mmCIF file of C-alpha atoms in Angstrom:
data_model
loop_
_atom_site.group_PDB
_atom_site.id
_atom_site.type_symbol
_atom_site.label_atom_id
_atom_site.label_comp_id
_atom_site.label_asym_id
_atom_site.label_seq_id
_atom_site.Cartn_x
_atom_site.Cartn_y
_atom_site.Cartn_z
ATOM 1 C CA UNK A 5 5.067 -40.844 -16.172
ATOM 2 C CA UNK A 6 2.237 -42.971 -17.116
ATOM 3 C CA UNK A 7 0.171 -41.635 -13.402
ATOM 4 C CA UNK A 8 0.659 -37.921 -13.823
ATOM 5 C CA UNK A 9 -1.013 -35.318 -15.378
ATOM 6 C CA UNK A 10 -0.517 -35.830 -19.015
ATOM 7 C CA UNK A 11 -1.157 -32.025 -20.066
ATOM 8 C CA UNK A 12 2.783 -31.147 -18.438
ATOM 9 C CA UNK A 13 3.467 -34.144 -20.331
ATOM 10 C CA UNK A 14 3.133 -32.237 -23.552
ATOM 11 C CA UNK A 15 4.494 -28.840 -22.514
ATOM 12 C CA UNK A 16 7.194 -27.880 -24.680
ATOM 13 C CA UNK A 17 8.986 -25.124 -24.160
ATOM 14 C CA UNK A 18 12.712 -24.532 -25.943
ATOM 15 C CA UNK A 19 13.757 -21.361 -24.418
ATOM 16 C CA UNK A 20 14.828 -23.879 -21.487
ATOM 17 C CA UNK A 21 14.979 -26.802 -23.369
ATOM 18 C CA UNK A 22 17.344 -29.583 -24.312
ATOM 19 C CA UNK A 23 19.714 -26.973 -26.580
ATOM 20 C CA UNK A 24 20.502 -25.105 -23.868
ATOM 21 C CA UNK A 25 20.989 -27.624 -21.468
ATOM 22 C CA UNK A 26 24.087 -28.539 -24.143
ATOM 23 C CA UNK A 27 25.018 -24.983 -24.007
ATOM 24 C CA UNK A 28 25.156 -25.087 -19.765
ATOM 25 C CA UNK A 29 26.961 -28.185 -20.842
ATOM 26 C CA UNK A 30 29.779 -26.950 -23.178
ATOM 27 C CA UNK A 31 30.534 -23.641 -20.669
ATOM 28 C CA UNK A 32 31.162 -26.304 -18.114
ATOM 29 C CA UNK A 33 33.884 -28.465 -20.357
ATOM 30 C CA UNK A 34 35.387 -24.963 -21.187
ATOM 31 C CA UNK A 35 35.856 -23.730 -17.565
ATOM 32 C CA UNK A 36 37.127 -27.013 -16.781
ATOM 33 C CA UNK A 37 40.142 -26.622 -19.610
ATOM 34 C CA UNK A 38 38.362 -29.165 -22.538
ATOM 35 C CA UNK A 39 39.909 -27.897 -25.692
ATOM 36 C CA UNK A 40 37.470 -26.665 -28.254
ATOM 37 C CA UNK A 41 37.148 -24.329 -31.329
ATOM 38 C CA UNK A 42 36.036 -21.506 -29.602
ATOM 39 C CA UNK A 43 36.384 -20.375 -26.202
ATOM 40 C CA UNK A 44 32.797 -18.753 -25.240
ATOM 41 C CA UNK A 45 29.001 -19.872 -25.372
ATOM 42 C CA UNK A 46 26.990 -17.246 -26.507
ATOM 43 C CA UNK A 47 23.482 -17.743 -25.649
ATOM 44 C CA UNK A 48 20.648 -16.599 -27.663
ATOM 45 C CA UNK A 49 17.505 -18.654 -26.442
ATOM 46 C CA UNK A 50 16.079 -15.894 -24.239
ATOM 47 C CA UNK A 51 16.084 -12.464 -23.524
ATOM 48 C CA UNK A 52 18.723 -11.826 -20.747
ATOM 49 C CA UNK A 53 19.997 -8.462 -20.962
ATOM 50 C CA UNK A 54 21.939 -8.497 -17.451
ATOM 51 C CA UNK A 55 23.332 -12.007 -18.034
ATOM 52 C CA UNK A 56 24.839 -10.501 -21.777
ATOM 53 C CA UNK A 57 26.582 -7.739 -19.641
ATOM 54 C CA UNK A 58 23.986 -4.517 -19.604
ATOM 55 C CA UNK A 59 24.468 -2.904 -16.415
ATOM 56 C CA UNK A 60 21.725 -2.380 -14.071
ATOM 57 C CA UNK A 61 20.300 1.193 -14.057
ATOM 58 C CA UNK A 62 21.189 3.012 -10.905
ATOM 59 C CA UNK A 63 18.242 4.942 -9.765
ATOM 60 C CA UNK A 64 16.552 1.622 -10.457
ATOM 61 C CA UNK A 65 18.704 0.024 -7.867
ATOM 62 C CA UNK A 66 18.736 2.533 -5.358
ATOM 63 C CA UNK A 67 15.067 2.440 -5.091
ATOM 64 C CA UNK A 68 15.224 -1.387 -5.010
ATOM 65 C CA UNK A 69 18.426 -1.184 -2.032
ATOM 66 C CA UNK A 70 16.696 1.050 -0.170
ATOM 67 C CA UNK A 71 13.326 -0.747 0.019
ATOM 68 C CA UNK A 72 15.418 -3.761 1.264
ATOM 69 C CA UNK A 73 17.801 -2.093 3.423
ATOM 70 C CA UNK A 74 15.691 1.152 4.771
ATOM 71 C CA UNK A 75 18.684 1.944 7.228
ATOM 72 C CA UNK A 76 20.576 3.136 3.669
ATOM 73 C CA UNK A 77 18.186 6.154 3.835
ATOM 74 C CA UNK A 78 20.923 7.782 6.427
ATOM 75 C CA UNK A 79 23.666 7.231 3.532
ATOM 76 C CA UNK A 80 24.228 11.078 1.958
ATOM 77 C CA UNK A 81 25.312 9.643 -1.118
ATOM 78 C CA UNK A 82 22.210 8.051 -2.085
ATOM 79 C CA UNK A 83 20.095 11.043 -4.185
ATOM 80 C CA UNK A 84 16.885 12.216 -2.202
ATOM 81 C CA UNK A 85 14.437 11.687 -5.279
ATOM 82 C CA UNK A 86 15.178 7.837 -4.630
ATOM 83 C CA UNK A 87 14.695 8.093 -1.013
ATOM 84 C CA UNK A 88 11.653 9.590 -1.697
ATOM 85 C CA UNK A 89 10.117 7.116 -3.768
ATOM 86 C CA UNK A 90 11.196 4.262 -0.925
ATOM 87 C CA UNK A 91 9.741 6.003 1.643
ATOM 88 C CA UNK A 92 6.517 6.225 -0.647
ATOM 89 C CA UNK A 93 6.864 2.422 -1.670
ATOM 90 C CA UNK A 94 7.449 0.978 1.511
ATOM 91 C CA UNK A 95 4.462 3.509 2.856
ATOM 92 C CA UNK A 96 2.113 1.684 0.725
ATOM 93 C CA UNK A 97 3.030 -1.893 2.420
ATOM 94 C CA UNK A 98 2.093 -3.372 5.405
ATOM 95 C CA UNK A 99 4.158 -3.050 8.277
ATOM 96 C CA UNK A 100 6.058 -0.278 6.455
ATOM 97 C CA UNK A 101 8.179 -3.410 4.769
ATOM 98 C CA UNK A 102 8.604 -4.725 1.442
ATOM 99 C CA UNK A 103 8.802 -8.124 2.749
ATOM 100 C CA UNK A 104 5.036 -8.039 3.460
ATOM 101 C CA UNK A 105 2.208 -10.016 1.310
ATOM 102 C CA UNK A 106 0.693 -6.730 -0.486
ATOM 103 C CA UNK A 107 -2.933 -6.954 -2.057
ATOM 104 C CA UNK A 108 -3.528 -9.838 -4.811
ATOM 105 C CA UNK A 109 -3.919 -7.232 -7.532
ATOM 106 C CA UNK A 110 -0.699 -5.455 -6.228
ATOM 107 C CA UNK A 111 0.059 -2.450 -4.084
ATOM 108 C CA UNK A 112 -2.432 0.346 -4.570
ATOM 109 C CA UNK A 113 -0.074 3.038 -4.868
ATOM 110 C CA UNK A 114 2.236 1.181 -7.822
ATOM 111 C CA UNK A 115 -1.201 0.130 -9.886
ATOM 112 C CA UNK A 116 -2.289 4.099 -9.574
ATOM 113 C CA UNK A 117 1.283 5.202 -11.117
ATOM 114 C CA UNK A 118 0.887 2.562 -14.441
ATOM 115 C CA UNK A 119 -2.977 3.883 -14.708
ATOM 116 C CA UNK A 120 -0.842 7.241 -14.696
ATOM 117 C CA UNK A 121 1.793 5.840 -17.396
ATOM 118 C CA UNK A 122 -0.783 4.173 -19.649
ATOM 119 C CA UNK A 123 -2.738 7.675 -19.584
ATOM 120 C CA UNK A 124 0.926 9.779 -20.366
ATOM 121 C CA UNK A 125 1.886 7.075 -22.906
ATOM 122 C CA UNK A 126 -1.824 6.821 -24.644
ATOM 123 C CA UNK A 127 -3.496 10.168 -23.779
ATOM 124 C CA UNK A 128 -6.612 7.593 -23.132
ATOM 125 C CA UNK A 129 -7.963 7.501 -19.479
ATOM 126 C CA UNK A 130 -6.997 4.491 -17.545
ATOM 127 C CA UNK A 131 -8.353 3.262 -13.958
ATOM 128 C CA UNK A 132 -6.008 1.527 -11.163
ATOM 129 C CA UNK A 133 -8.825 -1.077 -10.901
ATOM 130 C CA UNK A 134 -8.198 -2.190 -14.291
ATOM 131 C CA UNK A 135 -4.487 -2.718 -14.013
ATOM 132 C CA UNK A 136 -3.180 -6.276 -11.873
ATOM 133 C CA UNK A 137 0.583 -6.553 -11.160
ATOM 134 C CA UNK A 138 2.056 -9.496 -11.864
ATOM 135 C CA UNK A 139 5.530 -11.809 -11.546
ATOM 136 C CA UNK A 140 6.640 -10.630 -15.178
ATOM 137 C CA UNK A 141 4.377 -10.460 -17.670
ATOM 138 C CA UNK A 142 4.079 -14.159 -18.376
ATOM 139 C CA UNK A 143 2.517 -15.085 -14.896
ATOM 140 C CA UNK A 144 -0.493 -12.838 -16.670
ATOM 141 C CA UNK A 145 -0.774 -13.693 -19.521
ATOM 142 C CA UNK A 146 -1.309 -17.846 -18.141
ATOM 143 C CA UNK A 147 -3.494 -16.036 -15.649
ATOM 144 C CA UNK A 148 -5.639 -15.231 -18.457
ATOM 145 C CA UNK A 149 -5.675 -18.027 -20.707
ATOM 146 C CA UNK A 150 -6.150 -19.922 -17.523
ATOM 147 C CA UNK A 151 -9.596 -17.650 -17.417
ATOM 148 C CA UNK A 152 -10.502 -17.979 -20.822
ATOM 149 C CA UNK A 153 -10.184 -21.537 -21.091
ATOM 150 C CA UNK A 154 -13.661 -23.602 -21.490
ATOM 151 C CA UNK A 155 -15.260 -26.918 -22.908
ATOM 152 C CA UNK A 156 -14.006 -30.078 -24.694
ATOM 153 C CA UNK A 157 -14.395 -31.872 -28.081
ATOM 154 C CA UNK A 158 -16.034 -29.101 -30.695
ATOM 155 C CA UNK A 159 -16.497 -26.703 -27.697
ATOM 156 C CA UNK A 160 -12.981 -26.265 -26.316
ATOM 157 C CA UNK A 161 -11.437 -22.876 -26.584
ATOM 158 C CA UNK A 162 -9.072 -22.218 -29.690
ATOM 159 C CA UNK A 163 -6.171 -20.014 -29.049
ATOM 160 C CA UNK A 164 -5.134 -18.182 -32.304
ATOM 161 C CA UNK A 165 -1.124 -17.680 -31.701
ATOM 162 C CA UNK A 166 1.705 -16.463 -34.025
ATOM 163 C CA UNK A 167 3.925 -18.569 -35.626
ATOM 164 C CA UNK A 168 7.111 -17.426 -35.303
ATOM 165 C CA UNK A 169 6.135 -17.321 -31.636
ATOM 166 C CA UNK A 170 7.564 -16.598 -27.754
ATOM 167 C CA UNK A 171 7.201 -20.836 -26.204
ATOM 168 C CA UNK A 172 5.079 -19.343 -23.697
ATOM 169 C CA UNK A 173 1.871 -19.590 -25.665
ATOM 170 C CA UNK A 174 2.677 -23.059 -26.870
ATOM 171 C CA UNK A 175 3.356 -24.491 -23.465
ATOM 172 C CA UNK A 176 0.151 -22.595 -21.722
ATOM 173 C CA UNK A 177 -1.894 -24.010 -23.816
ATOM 174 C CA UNK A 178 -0.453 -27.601 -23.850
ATOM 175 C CA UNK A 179 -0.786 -27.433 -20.261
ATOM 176 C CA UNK A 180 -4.571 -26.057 -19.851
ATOM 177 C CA UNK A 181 -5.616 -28.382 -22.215
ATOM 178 C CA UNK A 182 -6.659 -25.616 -24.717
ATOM 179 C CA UNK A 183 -6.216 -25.774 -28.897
ATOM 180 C CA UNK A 184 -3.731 -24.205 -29.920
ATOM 181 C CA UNK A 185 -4.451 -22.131 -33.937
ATOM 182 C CA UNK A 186 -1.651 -20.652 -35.673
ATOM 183 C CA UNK A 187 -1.790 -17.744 -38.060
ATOM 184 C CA UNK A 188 1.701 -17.840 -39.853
ATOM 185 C CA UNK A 189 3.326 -14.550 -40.072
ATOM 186 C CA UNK A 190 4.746 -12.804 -43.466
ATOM 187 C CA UNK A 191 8.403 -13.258 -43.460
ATOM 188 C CA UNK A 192 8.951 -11.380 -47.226
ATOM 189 C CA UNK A 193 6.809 -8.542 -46.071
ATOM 190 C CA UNK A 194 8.742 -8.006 -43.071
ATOM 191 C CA UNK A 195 6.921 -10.437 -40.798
ATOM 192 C CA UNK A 196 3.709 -8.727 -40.945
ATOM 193 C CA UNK A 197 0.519 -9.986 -39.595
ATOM 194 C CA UNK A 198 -2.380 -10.725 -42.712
ATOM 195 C CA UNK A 199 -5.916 -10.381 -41.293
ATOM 196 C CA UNK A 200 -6.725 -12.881 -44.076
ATOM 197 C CA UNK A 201 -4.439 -15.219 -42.636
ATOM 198 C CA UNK A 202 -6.292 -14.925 -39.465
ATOM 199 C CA UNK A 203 -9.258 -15.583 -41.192
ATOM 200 C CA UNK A 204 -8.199 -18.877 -42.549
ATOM 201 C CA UNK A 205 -7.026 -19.793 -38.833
ATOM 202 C CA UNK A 206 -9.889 -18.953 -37.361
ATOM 203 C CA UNK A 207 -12.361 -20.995 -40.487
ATOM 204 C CA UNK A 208 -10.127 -24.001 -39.900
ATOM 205 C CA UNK A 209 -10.346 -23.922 -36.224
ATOM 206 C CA UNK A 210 -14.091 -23.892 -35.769
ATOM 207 C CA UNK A 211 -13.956 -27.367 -37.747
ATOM 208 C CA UNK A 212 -12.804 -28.975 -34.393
ATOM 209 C CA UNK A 213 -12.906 -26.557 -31.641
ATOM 210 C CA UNK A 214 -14.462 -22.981 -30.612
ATOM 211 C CA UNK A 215 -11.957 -20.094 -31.239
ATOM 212 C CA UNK A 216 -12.577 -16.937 -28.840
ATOM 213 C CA UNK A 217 -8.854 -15.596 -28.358
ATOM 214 C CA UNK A 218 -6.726 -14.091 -30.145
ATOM 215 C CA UNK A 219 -3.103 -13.586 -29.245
ATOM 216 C CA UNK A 220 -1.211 -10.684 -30.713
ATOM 217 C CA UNK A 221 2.725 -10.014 -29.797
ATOM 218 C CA UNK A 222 3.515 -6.520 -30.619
ATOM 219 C CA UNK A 223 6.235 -5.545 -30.819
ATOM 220 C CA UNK A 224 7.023 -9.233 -32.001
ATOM 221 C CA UNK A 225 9.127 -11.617 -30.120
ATOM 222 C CA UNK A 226 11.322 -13.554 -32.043
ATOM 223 C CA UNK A 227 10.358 -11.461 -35.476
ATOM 224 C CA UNK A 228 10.611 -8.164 -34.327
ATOM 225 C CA UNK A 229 8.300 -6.501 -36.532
ATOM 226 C CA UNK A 230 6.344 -3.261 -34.991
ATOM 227 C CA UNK A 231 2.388 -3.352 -36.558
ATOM 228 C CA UNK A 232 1.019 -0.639 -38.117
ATOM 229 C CA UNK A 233 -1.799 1.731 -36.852
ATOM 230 C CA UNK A 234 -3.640 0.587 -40.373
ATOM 231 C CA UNK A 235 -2.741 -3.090 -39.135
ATOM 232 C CA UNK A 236 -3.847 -2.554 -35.546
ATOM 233 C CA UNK A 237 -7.472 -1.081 -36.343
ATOM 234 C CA UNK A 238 -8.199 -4.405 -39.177
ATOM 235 C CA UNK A 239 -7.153 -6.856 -36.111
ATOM 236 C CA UNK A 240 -9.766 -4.877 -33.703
ATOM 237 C CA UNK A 241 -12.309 -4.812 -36.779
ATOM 238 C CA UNK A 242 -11.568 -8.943 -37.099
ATOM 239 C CA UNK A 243 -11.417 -9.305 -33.327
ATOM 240 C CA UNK A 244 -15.321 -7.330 -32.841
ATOM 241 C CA UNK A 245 -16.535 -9.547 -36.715
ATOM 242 C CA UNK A 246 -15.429 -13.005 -35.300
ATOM 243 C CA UNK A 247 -16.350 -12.181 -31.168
ATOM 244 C CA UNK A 248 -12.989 -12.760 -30.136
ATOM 245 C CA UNK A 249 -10.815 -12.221 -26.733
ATOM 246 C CA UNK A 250 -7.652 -9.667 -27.646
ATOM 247 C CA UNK A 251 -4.616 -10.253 -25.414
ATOM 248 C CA UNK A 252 -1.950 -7.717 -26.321
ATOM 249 C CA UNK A 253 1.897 -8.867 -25.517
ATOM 250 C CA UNK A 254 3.441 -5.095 -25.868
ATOM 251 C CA UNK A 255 6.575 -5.702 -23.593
ATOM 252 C CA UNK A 256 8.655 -4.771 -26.450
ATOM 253 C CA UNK A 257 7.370 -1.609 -26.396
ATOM 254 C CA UNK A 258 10.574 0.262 -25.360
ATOM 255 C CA UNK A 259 12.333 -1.741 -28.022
ATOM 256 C CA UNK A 260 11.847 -0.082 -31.391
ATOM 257 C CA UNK A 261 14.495 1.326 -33.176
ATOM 258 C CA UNK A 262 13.878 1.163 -37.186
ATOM 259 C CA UNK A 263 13.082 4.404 -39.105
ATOM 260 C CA UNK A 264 9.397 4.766 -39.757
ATOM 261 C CA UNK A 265 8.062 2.394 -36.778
ATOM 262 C CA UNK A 266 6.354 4.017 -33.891
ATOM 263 C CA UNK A 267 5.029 1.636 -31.704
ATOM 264 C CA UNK A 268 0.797 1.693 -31.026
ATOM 265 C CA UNK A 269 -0.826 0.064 -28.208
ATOM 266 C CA UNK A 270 -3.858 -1.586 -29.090
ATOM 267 C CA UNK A 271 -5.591 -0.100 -25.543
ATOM 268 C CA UNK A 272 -5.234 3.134 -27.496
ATOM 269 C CA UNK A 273 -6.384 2.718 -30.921
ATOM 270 C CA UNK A 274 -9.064 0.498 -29.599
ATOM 271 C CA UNK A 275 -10.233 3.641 -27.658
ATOM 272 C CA UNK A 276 -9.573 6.149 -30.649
ATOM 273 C CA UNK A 277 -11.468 3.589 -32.507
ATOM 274 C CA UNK A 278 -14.454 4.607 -30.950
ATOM 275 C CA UNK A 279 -18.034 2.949 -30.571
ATOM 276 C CA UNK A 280 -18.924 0.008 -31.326
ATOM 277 C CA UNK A 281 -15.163 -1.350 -30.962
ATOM 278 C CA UNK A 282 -14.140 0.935 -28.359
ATOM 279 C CA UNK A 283 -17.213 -0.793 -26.194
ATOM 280 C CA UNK A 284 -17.068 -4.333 -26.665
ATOM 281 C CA UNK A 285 -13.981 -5.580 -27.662
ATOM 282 C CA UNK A 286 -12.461 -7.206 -24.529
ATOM 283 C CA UNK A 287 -8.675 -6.930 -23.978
ATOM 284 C CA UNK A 288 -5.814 -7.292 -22.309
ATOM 285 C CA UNK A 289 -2.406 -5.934 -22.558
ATOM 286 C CA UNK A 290 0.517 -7.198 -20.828
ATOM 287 C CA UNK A 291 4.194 -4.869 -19.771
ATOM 288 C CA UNK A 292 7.072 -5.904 -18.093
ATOM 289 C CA UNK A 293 10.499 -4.994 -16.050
ATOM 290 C CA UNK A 294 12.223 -7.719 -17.955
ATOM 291 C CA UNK A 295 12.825 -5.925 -21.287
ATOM 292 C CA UNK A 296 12.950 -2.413 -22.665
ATOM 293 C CA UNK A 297 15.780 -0.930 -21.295
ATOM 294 C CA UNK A 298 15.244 -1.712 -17.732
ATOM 295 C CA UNK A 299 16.033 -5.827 -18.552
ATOM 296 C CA UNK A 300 15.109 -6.518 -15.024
ATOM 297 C CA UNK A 301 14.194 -9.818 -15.645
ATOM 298 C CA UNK A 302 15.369 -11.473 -12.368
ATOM 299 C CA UNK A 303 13.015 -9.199 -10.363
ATOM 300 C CA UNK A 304 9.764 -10.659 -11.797
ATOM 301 C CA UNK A 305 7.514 -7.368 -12.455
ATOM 302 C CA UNK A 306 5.056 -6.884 -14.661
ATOM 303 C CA UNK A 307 1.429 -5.831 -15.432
ATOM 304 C CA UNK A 308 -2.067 -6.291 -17.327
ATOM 305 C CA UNK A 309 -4.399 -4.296 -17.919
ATOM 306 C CA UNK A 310 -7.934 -5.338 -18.238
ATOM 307 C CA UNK A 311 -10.538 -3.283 -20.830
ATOM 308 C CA UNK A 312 -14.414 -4.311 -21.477
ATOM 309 C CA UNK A 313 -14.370 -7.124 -19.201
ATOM 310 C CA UNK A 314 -17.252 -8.286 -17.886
ATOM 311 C CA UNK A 315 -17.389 -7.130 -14.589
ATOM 312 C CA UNK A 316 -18.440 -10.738 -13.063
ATOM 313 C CA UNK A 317 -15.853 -12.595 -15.334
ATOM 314 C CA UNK A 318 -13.503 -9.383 -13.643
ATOM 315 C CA UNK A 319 -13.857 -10.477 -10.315
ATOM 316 C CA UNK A 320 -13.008 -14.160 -11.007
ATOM 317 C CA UNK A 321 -10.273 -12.882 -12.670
ATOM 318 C CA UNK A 322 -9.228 -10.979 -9.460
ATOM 319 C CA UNK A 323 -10.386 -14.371 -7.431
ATOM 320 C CA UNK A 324 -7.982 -16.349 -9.156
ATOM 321 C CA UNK A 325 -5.107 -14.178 -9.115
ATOM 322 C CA UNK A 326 -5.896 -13.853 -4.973
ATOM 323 C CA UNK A 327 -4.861 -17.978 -5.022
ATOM 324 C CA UNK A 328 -1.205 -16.991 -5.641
ATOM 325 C CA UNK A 329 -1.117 -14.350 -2.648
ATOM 326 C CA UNK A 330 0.903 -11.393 -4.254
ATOM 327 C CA UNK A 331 3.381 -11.023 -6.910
ATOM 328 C CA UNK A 332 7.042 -10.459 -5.730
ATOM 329 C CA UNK A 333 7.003 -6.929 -4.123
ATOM 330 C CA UNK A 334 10.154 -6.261 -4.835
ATOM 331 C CA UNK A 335 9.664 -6.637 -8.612
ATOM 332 C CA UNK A 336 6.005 -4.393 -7.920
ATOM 333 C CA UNK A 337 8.791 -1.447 -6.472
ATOM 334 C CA UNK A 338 10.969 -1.437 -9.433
ATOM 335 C CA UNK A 339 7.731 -1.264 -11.630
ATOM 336 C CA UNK A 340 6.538 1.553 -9.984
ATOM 337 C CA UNK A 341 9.829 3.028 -10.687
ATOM 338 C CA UNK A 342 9.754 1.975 -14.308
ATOM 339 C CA UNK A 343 6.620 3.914 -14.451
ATOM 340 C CA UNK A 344 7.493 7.054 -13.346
ATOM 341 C CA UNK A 345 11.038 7.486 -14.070
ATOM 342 C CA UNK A 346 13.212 10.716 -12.472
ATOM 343 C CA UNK A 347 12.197 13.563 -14.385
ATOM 344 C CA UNK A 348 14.135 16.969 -15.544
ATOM 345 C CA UNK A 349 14.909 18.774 -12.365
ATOM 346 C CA UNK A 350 15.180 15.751 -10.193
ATOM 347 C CA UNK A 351 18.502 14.759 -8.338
ATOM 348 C CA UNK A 352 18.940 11.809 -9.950
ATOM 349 C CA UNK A 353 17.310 12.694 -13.865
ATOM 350 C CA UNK A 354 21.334 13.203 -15.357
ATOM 351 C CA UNK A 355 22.736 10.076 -14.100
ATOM 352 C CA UNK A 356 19.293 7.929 -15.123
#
């Protein structure tokens, strides 16, 4: 312990932590007959839909069985709208076979159809070279903090993250070595986010480092609270006052249910903004197979999308992504289905 890198050292992170190792615990004594005083773990540390019992989605599985097994394209029970969108996946790979290394930034074709989604979904234009795939969203999102990192002592980056928060931020930034600011969220007012609370974080942070990101999770994970336009446009207005980095967790985004909430993403009211905002503010947003009602999360598929970037800080970005080959191709496939689900008319639009 003392010889290794003391940055994993302090990585905390309890979604797989020490409480659920008693939980894997516990099922075991119960399948092996130890009497307790109830008879099932029920476990509530992550986000599992598939392992609490949702069943896959079909046409989501087809498409997935056939880009594994192309030989099922001869089976006349399998609808021709999936077969089609194989034949169209596994055209876009090399060697005609999902088990090829695709691009870094993902296969061309899939990163065209989310441009396409984010354009149906925002009614704001969006470009294919903006968007990289990614193994679930959270391979992104350390992608990027791994980017935005910088300095020591009174010049290291501060992270500004939510508390209640997803481990994910806490552990990145243990393990990059970056400070770590958190802006408390308003449990009476329904866990809402106070740009005045972000201004305190942000005033105490530049007493001992540099702040320059800001970390928003919308809709929130654990709070579930869905932000307001209103609130939306005063964190863009703080982000453009204080010069800071917006990365936009929206893999929730299938996920609201309460009456009133409609669900914003900040790519589109920073664009409906308009100038200066809709020209400077740098952000990234972040999607994913693993929630929503797809709950894919074994697959590993998600994206980012990239606004305002510097273009020369943009192609380090796609540098450093290039160091870990390709995401899962697979998990790219069943994205690109995500994307562009069956639509009215198609073979398979009443069973989906």
């Amino acid at each position: 312990l003392d010889t290794m890198n003391p940055a994993v050292r302090r990585v905390e992170y309890a979604v797989r932590g020490p409480i659920v190792a008693r939980a894997l615990q516990l099922e075991k004594e119960l399948k092996e007959g130890v009497t307790k005083p109830f008879s099932e773990v029920i476990k509530a540390n992550i986000g599992d839909a598939h392992a609490m019992g949702q069943t896959p989605i079909t046409f989501l599985r087809q498409v997935a069985a056939l880009c594994l097994c192309p030989e099922l394209m001869a089976d006349a029970s399998i609808p021709s709208d999936a077969k089609d969108r194989a034949r169209r996946v596994l055209g876009s790979c090399g060697g005609q076979s999902i088990g090829a290394y695709s691009a870094s930034p993902g296969l061309q074709a899939v990163r065209e159809d989310v441009a396409r989604y984010i354009e149906r979904r925002d009614g704001i234009p969006a470009k294919a070279q903006d968007i990289f795939l990614s193994t679930g969203a959270s391979d992104a999102i350390m992608s990027m903090l791994k980017l935005l990192k910088s300095g020591s002592g009174r010049s290291r980056t501060g992270v500004l993250i939510p508390i209640p928060q997803y481990p994910l931020y806490s552990a990145a930034l243990a393990e990059l070595d970056a400070q770590q600011l958190n802006y408390y969220l308003n449990e009476e007012q329904g866990w809402a986010l106070d740009v005045a609370e972000l201004r305190r974080a942000v005033t105490e942070g530049r007493r001992h480092c540099c702040p320059r990101v800001l970390c928003i999770i919308n809709p929130g994970n654990p709070t579930g609270q869905v932000q307001s336009r209103e609130c939306i446009e005063d964190v863009i207005k703080f982000a453009y006052e204080e010069n800071l980095f917006l990365m936009a967790d929206e893999v929730y985004q299938d996920n609201v249910y309460a009456e009133g909430s409609e669900f914003h993403s900040f790519k589109k009211v920073l664009m409906q903004m308009g100038p200066p905002y809709s020209q400077s503010v740098e952000l990234a947003s972040f999607h994913s197979i693993s929630k929503g009602y797809m709950g894919e999360c074994g697959l590993r598929g998600g994206y980012m999308e990239v606004v305002n970037m510097n273009p020369a800080v943009k192609d380090q970005l796609a540098k450093l992504v290039s160091v870990r080959l390709c995401p899962p191709v697979l998990g790219q496939a069943v994205l690109d289905v995500v994307m562009d689900p069956p639509q009215p008319g198609d073979p398979s639009y009443e069973r989906f």
